[in-house]
PDB file of C-alpha atoms in Angstrom:
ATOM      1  CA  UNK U  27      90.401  39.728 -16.146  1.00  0.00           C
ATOM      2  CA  UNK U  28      90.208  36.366 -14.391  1.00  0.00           C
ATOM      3  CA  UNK U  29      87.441  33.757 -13.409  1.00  0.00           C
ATOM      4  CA  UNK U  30      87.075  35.563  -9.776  1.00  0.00           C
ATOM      5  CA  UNK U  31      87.075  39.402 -11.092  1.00  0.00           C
ATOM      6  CA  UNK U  32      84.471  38.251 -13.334  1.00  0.00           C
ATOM      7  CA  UNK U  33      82.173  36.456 -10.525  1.00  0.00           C
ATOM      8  CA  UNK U  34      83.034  39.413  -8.214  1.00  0.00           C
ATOM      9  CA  UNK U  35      81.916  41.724 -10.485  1.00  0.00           C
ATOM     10  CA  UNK U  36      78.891  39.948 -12.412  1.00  0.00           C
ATOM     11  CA  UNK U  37      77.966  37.871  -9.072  1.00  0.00           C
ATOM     12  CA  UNK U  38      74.596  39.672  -8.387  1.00  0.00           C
ATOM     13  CA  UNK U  39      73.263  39.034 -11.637  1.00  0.00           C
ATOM     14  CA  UNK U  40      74.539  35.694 -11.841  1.00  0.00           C
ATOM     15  CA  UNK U  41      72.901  34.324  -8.528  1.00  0.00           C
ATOM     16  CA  UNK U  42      69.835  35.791 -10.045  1.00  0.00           C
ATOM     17  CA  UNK U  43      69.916  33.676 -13.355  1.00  0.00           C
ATOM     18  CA  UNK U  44      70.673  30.556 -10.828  1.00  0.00           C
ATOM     19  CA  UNK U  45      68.041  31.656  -8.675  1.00  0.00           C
ATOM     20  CA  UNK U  46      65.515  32.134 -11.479  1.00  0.00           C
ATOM     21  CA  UNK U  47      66.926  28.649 -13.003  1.00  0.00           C
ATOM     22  CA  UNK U  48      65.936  26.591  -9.752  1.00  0.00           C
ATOM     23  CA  UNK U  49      62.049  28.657  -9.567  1.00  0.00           C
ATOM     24  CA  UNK U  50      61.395  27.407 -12.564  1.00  0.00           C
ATOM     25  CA  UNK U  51      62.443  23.384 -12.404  1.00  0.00           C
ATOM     26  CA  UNK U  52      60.452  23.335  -9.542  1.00  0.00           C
ATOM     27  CA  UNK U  53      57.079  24.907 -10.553  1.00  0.00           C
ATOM     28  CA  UNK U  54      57.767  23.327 -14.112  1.00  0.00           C
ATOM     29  CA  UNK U  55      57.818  19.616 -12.197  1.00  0.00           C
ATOM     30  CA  UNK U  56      54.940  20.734  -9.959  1.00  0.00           C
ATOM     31  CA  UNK U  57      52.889  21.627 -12.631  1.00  0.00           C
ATOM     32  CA  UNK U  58      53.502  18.728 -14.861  1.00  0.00           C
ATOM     33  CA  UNK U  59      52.416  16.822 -11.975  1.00  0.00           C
ATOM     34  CA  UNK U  60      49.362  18.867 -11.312  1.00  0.00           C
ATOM     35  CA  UNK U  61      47.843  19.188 -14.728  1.00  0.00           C
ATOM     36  CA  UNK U  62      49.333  16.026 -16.089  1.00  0.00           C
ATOM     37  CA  UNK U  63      45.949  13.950 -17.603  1.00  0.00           C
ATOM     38  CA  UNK U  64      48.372  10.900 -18.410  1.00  0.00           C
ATOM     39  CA  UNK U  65      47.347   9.424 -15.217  1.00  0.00           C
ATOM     40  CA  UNK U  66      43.995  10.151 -15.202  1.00  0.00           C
ATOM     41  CA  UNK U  67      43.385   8.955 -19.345  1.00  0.00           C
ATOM     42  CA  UNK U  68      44.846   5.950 -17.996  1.00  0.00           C
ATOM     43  CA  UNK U  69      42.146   5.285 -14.998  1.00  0.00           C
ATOM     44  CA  UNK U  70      39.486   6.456 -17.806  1.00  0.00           C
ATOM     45  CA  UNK U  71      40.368   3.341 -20.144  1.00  0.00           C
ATOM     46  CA  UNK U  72      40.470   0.894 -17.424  1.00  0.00           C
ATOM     47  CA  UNK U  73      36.769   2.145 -15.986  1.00  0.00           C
ATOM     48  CA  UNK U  74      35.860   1.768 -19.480  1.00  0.00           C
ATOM     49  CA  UNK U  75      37.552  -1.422 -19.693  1.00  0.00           C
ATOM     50  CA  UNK U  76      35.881  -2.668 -16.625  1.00  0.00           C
ATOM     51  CA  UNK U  77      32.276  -1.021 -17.917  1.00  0.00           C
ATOM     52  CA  UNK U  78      32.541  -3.458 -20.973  1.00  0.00           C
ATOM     53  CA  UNK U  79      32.967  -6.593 -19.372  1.00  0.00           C
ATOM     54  CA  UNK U  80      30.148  -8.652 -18.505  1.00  0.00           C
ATOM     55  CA  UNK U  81      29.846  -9.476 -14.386  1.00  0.00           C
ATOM     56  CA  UNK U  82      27.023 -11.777 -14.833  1.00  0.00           C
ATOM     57  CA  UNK U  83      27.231 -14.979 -17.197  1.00  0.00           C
ATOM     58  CA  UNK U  84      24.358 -16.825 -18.531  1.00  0.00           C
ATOM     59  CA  UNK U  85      23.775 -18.456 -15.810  1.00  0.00           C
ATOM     60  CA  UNK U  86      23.473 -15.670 -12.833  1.00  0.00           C
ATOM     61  CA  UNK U  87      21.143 -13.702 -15.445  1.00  0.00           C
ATOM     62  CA  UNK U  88      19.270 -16.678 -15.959  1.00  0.00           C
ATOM     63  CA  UNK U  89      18.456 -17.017 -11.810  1.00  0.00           C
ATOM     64  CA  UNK U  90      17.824 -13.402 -11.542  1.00  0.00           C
ATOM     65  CA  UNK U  91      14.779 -14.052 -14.521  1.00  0.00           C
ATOM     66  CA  UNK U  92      13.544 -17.035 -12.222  1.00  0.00           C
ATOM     67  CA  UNK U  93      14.221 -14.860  -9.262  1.00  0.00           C
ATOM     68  CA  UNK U  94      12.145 -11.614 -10.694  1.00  0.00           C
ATOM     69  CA  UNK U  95       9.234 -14.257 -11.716  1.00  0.00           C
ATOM     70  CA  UNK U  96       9.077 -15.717  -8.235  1.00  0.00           C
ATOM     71  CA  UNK U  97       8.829 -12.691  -7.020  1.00  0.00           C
ATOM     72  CA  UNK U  98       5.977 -11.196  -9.121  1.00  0.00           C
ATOM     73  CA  UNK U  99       3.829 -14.363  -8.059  1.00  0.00           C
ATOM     74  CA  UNK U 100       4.574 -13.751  -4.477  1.00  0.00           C
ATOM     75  CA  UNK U 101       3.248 -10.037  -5.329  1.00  0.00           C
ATOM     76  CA  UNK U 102       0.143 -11.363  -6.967  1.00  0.00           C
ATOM     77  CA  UNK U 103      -0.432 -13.499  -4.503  1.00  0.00           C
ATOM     78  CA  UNK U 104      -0.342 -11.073  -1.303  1.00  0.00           C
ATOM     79  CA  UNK U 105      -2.205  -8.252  -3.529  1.00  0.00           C
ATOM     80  CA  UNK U 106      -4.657 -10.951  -3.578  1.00  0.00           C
ATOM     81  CA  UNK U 107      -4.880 -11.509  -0.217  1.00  0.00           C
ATOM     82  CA  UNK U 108      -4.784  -7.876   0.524  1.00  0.00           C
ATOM     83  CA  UNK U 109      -6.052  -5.603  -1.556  1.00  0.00           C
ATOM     84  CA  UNK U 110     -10.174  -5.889  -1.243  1.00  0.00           C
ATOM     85  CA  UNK U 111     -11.409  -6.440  -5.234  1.00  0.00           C
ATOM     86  CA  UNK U 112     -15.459  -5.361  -5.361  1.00  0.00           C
ATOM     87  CA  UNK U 113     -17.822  -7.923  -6.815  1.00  0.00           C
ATOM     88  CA  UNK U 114     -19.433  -6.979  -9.829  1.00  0.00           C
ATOM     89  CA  UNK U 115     -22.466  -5.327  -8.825  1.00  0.00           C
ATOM     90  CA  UNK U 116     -20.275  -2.546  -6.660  1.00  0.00           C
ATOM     91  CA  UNK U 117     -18.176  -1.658  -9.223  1.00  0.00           C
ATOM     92  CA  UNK U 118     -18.964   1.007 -11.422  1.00  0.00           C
ATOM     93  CA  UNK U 119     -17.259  -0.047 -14.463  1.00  0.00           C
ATOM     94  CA  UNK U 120     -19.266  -0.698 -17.036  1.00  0.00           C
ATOM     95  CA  UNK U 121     -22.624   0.340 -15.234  1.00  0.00           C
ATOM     96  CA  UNK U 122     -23.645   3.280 -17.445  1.00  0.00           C
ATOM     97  CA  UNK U 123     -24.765   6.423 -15.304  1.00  0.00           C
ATOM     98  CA  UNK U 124     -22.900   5.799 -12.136  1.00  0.00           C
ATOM     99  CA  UNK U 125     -25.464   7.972  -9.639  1.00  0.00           C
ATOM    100  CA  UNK U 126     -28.019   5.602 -10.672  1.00  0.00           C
ATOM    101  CA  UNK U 127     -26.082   2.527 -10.390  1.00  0.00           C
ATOM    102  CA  UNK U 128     -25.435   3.975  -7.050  1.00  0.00           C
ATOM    103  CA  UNK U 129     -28.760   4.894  -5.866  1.00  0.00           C
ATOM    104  CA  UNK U 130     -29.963   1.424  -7.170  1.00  0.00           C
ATOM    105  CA  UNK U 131     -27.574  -0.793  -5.897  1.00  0.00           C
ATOM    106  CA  UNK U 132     -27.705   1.170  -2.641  1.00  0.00           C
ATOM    107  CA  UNK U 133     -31.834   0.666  -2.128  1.00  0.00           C
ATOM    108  CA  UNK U 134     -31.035  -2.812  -3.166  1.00  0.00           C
ATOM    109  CA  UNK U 135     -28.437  -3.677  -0.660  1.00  0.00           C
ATOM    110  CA  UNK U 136     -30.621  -1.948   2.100  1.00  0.00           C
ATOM    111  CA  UNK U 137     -34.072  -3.705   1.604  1.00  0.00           C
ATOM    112  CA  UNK U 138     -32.296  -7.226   1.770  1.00  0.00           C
ATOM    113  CA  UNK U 139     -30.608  -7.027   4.942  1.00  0.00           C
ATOM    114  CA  UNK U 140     -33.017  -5.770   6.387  1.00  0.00           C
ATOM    115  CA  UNK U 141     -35.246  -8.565   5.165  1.00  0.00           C
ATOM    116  CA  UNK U 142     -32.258 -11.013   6.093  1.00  0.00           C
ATOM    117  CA  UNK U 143     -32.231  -9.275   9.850  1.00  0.00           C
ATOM    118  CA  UNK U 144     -36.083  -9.904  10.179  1.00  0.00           C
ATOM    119  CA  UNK U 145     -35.828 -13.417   9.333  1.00  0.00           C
ATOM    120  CA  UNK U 146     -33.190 -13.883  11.582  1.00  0.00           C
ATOM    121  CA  UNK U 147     -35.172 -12.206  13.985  1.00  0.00           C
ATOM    122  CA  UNK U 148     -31.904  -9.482  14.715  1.00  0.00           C
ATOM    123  CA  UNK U 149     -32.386  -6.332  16.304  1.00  0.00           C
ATOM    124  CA  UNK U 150     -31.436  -4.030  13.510  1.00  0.00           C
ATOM    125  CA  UNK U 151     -30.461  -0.312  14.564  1.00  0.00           C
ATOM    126  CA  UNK U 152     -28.670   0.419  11.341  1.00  0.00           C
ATOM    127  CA  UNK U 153     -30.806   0.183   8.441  1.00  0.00           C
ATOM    128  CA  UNK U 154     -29.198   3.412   6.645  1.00  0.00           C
ATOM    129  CA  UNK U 155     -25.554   0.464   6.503  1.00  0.00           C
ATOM    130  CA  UNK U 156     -23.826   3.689   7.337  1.00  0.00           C
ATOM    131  CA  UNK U 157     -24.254   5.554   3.949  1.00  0.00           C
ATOM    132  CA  UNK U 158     -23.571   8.804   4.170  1.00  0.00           C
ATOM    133  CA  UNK U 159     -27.144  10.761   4.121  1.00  0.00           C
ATOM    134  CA  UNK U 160     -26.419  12.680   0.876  1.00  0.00           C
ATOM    135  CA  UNK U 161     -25.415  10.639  -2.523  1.00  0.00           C
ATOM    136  CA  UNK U 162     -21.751  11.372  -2.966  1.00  0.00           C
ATOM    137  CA  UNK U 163     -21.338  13.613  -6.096  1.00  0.00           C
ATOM    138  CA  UNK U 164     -17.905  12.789  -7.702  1.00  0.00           C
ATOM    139  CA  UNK U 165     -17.556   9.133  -9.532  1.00  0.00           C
ATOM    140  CA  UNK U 166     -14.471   8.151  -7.182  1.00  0.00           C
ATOM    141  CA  UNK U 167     -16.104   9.092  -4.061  1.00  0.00           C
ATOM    142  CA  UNK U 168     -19.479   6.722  -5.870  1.00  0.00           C
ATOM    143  CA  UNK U 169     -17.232   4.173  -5.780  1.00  0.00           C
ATOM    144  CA  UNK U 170     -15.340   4.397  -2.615  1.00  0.00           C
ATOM    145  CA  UNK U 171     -18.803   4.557  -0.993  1.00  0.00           C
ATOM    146  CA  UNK U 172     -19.535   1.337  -3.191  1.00  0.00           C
ATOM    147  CA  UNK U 173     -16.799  -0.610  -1.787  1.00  0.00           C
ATOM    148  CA  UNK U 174     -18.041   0.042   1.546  1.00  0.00           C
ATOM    149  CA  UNK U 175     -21.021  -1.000   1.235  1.00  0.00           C
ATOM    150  CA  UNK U 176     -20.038  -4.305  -0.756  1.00  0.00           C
ATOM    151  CA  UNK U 177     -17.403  -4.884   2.420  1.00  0.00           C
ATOM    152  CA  UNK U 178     -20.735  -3.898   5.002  1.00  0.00           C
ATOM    153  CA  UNK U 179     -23.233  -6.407   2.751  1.00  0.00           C
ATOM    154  CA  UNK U 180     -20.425  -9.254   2.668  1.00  0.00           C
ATOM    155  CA  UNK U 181     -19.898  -8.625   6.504  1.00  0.00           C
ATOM    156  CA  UNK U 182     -23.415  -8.609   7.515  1.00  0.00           C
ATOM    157  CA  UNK U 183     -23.625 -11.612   5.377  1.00  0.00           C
ATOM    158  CA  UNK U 184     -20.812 -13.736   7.258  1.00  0.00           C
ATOM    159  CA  UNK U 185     -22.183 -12.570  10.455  1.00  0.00           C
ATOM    160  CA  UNK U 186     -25.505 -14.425   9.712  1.00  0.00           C
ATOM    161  CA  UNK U 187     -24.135 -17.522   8.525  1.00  0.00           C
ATOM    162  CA  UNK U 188     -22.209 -17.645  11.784  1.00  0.00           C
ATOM    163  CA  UNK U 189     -25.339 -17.223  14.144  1.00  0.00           C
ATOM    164  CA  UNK U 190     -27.316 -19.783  12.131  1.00  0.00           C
ATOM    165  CA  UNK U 191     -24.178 -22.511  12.153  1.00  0.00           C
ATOM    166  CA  UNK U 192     -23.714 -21.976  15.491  1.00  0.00           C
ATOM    167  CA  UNK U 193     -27.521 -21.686  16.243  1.00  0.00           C
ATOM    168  CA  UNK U 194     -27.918 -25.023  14.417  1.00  0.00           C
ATOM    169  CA  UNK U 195     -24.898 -26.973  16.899  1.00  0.00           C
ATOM    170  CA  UNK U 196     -26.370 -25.337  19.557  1.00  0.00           C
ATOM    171  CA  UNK U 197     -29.955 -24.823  19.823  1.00  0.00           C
ATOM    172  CA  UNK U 198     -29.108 -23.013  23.200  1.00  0.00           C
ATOM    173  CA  UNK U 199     -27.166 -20.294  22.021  1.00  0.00           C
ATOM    174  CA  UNK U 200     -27.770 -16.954  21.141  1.00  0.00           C
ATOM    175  CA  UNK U 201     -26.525 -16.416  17.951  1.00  0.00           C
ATOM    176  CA  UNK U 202     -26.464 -12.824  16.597  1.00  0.00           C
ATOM    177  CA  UNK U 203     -29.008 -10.894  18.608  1.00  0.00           C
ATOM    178  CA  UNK U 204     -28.631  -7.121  17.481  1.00  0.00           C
ATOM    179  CA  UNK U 205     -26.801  -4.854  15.253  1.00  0.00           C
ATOM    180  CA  UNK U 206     -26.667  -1.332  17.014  1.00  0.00           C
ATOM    181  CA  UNK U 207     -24.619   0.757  14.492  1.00  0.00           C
ATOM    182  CA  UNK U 208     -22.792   0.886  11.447  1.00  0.00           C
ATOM    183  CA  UNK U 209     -20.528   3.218   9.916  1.00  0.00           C
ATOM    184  CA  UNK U 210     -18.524   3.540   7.048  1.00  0.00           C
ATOM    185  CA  UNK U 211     -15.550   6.256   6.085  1.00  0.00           C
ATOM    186  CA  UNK U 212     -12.746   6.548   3.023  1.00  0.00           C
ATOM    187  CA  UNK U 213      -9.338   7.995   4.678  1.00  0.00           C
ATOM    188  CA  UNK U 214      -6.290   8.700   1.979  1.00  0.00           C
ATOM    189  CA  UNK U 215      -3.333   5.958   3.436  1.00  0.00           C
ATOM    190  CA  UNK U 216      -0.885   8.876   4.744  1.00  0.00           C
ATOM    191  CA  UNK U 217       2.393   9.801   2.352  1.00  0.00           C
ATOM    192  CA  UNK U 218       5.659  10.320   4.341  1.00  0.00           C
ATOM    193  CA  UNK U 219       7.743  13.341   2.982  1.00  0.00           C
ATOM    194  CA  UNK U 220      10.910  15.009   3.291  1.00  0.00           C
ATOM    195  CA  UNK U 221      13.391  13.508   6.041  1.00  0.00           C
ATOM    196  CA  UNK U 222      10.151  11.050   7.286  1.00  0.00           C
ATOM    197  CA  UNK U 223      10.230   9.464   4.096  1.00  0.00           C
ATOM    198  CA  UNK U 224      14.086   9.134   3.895  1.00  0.00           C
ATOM    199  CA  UNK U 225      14.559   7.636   7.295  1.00  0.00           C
ATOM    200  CA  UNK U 226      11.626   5.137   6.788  1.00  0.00           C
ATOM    201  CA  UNK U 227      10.130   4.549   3.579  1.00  0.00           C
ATOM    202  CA  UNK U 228       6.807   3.875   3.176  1.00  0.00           C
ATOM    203  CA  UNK U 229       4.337   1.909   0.597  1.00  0.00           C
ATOM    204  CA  UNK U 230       1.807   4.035  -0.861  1.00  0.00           C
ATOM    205  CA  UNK U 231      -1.500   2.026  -0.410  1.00  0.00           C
ATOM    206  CA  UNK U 232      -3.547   4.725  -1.863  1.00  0.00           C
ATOM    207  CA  UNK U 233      -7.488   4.301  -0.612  1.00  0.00           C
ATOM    208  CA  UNK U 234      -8.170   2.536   2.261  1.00  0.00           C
ATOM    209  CA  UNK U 235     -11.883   1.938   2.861  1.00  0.00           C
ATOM    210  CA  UNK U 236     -12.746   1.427   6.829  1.00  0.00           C
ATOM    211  CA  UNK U 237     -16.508  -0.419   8.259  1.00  0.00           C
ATOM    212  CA  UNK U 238     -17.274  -0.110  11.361  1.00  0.00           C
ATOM    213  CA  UNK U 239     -19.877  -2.233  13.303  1.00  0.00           C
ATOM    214  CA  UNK U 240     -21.678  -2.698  17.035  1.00  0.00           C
ATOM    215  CA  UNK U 241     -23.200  -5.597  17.426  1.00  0.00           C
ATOM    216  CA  UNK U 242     -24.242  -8.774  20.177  1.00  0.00           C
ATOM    217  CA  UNK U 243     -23.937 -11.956  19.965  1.00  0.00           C
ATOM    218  CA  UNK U 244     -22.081 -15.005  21.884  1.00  0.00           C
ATOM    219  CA  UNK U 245     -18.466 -15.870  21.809  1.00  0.00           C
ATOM    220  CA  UNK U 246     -19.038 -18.824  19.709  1.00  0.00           C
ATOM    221  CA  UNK U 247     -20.811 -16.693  16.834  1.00  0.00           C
ATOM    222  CA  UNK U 248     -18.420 -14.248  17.043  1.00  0.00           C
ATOM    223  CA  UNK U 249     -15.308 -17.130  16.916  1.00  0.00           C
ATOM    224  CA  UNK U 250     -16.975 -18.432  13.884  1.00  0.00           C
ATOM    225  CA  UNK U 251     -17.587 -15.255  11.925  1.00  0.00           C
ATOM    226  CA  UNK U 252     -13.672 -13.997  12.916  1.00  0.00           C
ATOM    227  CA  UNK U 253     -12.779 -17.529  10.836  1.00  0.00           C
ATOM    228  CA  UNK U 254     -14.944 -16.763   8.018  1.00  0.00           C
ATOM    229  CA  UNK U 255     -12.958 -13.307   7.599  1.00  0.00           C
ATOM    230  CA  UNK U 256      -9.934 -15.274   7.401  1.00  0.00           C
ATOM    231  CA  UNK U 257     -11.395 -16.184   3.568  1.00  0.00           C
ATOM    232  CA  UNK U 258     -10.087 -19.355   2.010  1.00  0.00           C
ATOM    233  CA  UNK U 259      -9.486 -20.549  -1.948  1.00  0.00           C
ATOM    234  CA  UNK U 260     -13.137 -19.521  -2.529  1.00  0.00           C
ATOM    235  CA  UNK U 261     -13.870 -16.836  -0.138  1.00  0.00           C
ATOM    236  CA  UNK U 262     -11.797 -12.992  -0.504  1.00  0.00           C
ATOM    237  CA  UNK U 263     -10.637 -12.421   3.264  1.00  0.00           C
ATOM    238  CA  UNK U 264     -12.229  -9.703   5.032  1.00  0.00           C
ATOM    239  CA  UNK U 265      -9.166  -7.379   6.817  1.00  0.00           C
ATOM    240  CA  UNK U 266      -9.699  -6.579  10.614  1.00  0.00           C
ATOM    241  CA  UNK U 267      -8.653  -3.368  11.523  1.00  0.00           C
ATOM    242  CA  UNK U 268      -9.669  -2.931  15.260  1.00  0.00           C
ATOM    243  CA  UNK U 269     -11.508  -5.819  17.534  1.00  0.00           C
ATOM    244  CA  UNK U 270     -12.947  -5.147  21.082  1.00  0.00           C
ATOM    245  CA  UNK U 271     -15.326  -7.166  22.720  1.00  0.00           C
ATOM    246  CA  UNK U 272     -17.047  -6.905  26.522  1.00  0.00           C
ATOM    247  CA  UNK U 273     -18.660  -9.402  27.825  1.00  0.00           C
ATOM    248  CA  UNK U 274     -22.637  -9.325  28.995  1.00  0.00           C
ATOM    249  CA  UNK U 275     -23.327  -7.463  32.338  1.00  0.00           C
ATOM    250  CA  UNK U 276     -25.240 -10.889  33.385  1.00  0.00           C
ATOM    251  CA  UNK U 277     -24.342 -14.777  33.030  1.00  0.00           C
ATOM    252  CA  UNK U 278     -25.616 -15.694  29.868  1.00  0.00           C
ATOM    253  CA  UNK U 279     -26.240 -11.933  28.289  1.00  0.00           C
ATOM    254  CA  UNK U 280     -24.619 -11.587  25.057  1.00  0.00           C
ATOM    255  CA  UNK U 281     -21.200  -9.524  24.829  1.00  0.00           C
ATOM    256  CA  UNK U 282     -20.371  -6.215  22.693  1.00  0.00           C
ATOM    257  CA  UNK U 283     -18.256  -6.405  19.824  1.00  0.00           C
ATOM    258  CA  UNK U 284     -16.677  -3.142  18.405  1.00  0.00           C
ATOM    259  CA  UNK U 285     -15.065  -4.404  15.067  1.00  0.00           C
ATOM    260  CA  UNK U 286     -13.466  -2.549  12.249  1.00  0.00           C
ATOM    261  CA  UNK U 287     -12.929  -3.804   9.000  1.00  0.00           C
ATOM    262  CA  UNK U 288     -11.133  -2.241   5.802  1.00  0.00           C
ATOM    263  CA  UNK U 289     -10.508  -2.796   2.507  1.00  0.00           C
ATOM    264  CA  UNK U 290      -7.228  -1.601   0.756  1.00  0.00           C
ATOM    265  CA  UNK U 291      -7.955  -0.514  -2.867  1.00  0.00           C
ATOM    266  CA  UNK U 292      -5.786  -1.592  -5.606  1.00  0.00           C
ATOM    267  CA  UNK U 293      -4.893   1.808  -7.003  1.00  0.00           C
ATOM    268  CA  UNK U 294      -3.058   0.863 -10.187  1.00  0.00           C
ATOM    269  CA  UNK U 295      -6.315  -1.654 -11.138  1.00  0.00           C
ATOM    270  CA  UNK U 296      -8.953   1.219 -10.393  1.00  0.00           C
ATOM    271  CA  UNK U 297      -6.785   3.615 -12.624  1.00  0.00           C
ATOM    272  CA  UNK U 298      -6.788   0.995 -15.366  1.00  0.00           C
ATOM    273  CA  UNK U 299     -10.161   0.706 -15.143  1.00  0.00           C
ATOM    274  CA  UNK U 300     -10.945   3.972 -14.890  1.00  0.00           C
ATOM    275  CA  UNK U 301      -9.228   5.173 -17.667  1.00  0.00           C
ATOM    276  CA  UNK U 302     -11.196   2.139 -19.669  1.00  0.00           C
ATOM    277  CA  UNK U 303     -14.390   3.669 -18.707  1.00  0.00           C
ATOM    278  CA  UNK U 304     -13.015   7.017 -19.973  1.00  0.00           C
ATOM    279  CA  UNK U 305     -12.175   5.452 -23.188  1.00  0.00           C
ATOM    280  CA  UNK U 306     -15.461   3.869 -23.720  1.00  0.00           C
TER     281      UNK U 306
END
């Protein structure tokens, strides 16, 4: 039997051998390349590689250490410009029984502007300063209510200087001739959420304390007391809010200001000291 009986007769099986042969090279090369991890151990060492070496010398970490201390003193510096810190007497740290410190401080504050207004010889239609007409109950809302009347006192305060100064350049002008109302709220700076947030974050001021106050005078006491909120090296500045003023119906009457102030409170340094207080 020759070459080409043989393949005649055995041709079926031996295409299928060939056949079988060829289905396997391939999927044997395919899968090599598919599962092979030689490539990807070799992209492993060089991230590692890469991972140990240092991209910043001496130097660049150096600036970045001058950079991060520059930075915290422009942060102190614009907290202390912004955020509204309480003078001694209004904050409850360290007062004992804060209802009483409350009720005390708050009689207190009341009987001398209203002296102050007498002398002045101001129309005073706010003697209550806006408190609310029952004691808060909870320390934090003591506080809050604190603040705003330290911000109303200090307000009321820089008002009156500014009538007398200009009073005393100008024995022709008005001065500060009433204070109609007063009034004084605590609104929670708003938190953005979800997709708000993510589009355009936000800084979470926490507490933001808001006076408001109706009162007449001339545009030359009400110039000088919008400098004196300005503060200086020895002064805290007082934040405006809102400002509207109208002028008198008649030559010479006094206008209406509308003015809102508000004090931002320093979360993280009322936590501290709360906490303190706690500890004590």
């Amino acid at each position: 039997m020759d070459l080409n009986d043989l393949w005649q007769q055995h041709k079926t099986w031996l295409l299928g051998i060939l056949g079988g042969l060829i289905v396997f090279l391939v999927a044997n090369t395919w899968i090599s390349r598919r599962f092979d991890t030689t490539t990807l151990d070799a992209r492993i060492a060089r991230g590692r590689a890469e991972m140990r070496k240092s991209y910043y010398g001496s130097a660049q970490r150096k600036s970045a250490r001058e950079d991060s201390k520059l930075l915290d003193k422009e942060r102190d510096a614009v907290g202390t410009m912004t955020f509204f810190t309480p003078r001694p007497t209004f904050d409850l740290a360290g007062k004992g029984d804060p209802t009483f410190h409350y009720i005390d401080t708050a009689s207190r504050v009341q009987r001398d502007v209203r002296q102050a207004m007498d002398i002045a010889n101001v129309q005073f239609g706010a003697p209550q300063l806006g408190m609310p007409p029952n004691n808060p109950v909870e320390r934090e809302e003591l506080q809050e209510t604190l603040i705003a009347l330290d911000l109303v006192d200090d307000a009321l305060a820089r008002l009156l200087e500014a009538s007398r100064a200009v009073q005393s350049a100008l024995p022709d002008a008005r001065g500060l001739v009433a204070v109609d109302q007063i009034r004084i709220e605590a609104v929670s700076a708003p938190r953005s959420s979800g997709y708000a947030r993510r589009k355009a974050p936000t800084v979470d001021l926490g507490t933001v304390v808001r006076v408001s106050m109706r009162f007449h005078c001339d545009p030359m006491t009400l110039q000088t007391y919008l400098e004196s909120c300005a503060g200086s090296s020895k002064q805290r500045a007082l934040l405006v809010h809102e400002l509207t003023a109208k002028a008198g119906d008649e030559p010479g009457e006094p206008m209406e200001v509308r003015i809102t102030h508000e004090a931002i409170v320093d979360q993280e340094a009322a936590t501290r000291d709360s906490a303190a207080e706690r500890g004590n």
